[in-house]
Coordinates of N, CA and C in Angstrom, one line a residue:
X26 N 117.6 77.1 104.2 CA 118.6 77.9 103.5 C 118.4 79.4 104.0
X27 N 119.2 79.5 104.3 CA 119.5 81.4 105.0 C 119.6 82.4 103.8
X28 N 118.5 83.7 103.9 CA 118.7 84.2 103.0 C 119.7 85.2 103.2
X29 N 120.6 85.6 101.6 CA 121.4 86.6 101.5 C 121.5 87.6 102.1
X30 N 120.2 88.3 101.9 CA 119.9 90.2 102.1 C 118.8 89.9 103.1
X31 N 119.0 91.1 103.5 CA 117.2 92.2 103.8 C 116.5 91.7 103.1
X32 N 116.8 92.6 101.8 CA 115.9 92.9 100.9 C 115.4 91.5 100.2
X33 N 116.4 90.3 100.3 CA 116.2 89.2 100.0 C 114.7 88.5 100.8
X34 N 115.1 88.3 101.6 CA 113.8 88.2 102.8 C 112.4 88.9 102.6
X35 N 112.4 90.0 102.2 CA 111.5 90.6 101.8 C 110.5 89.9 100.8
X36 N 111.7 90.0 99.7 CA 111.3 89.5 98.2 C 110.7 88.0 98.4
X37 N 111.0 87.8 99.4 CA 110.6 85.9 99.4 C 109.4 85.8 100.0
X38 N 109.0 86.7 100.9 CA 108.0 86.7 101.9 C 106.4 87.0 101.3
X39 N 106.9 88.9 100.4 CA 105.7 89.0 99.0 C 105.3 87.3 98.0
X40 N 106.6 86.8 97.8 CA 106.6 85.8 97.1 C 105.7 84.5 97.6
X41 N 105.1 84.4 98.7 CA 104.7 84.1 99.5 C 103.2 83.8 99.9
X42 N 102.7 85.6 100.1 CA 101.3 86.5 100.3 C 100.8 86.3 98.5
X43 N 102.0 86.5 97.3 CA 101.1 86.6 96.0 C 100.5 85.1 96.0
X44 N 101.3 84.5 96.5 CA 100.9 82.5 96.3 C 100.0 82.5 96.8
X45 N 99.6 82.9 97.8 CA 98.5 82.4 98.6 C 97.4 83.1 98.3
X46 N 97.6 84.2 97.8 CA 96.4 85.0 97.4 C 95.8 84.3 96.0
X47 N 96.7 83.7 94.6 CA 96.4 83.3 94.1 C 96.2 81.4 94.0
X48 N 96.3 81.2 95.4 CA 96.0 79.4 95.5 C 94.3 79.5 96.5
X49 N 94.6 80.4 97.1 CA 93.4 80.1 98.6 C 92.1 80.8 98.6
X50 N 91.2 80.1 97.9 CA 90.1 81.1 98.0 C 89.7 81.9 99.2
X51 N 89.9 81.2 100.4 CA 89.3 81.8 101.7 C 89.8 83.4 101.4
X52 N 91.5 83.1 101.2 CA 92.5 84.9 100.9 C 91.5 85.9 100.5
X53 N 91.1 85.1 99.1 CA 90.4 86.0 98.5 C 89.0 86.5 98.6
X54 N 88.5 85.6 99.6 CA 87.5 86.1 100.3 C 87.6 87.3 101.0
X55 N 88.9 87.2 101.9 CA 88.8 88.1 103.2 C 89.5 89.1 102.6
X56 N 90.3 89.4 101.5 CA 90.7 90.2 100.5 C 89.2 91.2 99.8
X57 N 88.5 90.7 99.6 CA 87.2 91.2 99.3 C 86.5 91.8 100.1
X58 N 86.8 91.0 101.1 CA 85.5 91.7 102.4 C 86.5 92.9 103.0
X59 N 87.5 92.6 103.0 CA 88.6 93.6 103.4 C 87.7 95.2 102.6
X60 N 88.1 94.9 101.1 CA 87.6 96.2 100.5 C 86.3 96.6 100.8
X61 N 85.7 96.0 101.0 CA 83.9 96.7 101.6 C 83.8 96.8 102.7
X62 N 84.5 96.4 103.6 CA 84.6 97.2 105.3 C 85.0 98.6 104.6
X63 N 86.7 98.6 104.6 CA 86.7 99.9 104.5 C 86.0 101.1 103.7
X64 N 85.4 100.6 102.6 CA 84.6 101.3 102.0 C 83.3 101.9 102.8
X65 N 82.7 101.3 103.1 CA 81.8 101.3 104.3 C 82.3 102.3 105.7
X66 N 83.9 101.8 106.1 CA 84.2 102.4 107.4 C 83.9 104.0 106.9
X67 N 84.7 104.3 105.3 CA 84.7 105.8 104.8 C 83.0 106.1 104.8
X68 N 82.3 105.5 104.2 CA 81.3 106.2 103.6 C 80.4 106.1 105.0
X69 N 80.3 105.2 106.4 CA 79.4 105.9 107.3 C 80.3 106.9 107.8
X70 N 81.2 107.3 107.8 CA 81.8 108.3 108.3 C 82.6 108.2 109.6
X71 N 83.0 106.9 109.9 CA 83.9 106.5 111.3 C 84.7 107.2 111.7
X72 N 85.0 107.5 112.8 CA 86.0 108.1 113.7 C 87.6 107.6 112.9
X73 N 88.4 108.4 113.1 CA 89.5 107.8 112.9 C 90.2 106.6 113.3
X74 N 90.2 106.9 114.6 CA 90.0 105.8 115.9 C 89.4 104.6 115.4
X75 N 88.3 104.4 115.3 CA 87.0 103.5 114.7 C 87.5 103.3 113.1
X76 N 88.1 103.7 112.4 CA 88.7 103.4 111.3 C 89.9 102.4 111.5
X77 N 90.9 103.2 112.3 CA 92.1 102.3 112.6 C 91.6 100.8 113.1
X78 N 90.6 100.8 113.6 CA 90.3 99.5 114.8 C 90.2 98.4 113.5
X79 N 89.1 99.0 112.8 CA 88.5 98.2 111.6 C 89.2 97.6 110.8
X80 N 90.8 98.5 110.2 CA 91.0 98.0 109.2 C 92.6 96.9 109.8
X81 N 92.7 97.3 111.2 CA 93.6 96.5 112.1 C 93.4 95.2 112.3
X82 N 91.8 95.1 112.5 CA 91.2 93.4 112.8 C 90.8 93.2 111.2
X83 N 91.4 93.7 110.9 CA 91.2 93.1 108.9 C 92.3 92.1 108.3
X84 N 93.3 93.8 109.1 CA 94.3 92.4 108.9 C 95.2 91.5 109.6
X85 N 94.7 91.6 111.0 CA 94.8 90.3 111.6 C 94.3 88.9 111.4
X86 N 93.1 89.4 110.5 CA 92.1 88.3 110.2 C 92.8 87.5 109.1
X87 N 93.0 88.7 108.3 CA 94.1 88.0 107.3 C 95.5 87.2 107.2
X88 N 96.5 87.8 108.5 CA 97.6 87.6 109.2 C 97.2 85.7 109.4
X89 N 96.2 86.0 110.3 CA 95.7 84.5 110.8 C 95.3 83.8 109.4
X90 N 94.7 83.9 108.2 CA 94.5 83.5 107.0 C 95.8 82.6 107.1
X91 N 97.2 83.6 106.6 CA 98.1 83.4 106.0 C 98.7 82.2 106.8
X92 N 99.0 82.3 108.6 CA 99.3 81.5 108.8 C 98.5 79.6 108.8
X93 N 97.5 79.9 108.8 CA 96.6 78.9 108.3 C 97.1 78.3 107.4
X94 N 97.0 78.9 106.2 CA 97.3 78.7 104.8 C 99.1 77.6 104.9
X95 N 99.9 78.5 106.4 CA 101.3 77.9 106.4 C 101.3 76.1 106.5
X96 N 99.9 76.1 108.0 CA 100.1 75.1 108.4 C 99.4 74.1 107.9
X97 N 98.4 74.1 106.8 CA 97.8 73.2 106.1 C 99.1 73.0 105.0
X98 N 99.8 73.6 104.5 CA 100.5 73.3 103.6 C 101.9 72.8 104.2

């Protein structure tokens, strides 16, 4: 079924990332470790650069999560 809107597509997609965050523990693993990298990236004091990289392959890692999560299901 083709969605109506934009904004439709949107709303379905969140609808989506909340499911899986609340079905997949792995999510909420990498959701966790997500927060303590960056925490970490601020508190040693990383480059900006070295900031961006960090929190990039964070959520790639997660990206790759989600589609994981597509194809088991």
């Amino acid at each position: 079924m083709k969605n109506k809107s934009f904004s439709e597509s949107f709303r379905h997609a969140f609808d989506g990332i909340k499911q899986v965050i609340k079905e997949e523990r792995n999510m909420k693993i990498h959701i966790t470790m997500t927060v303590l990298v960056v925490l970490c990236a601020v508190l040693f004091n990383l480059t900006a650069c070295e900031k961006a990289i960090v929190i990039s392959l964070c959520f790639i890692t997660m990206a790759f999560e989600l589609l994981n999560s597509a194809i088991e299901s």
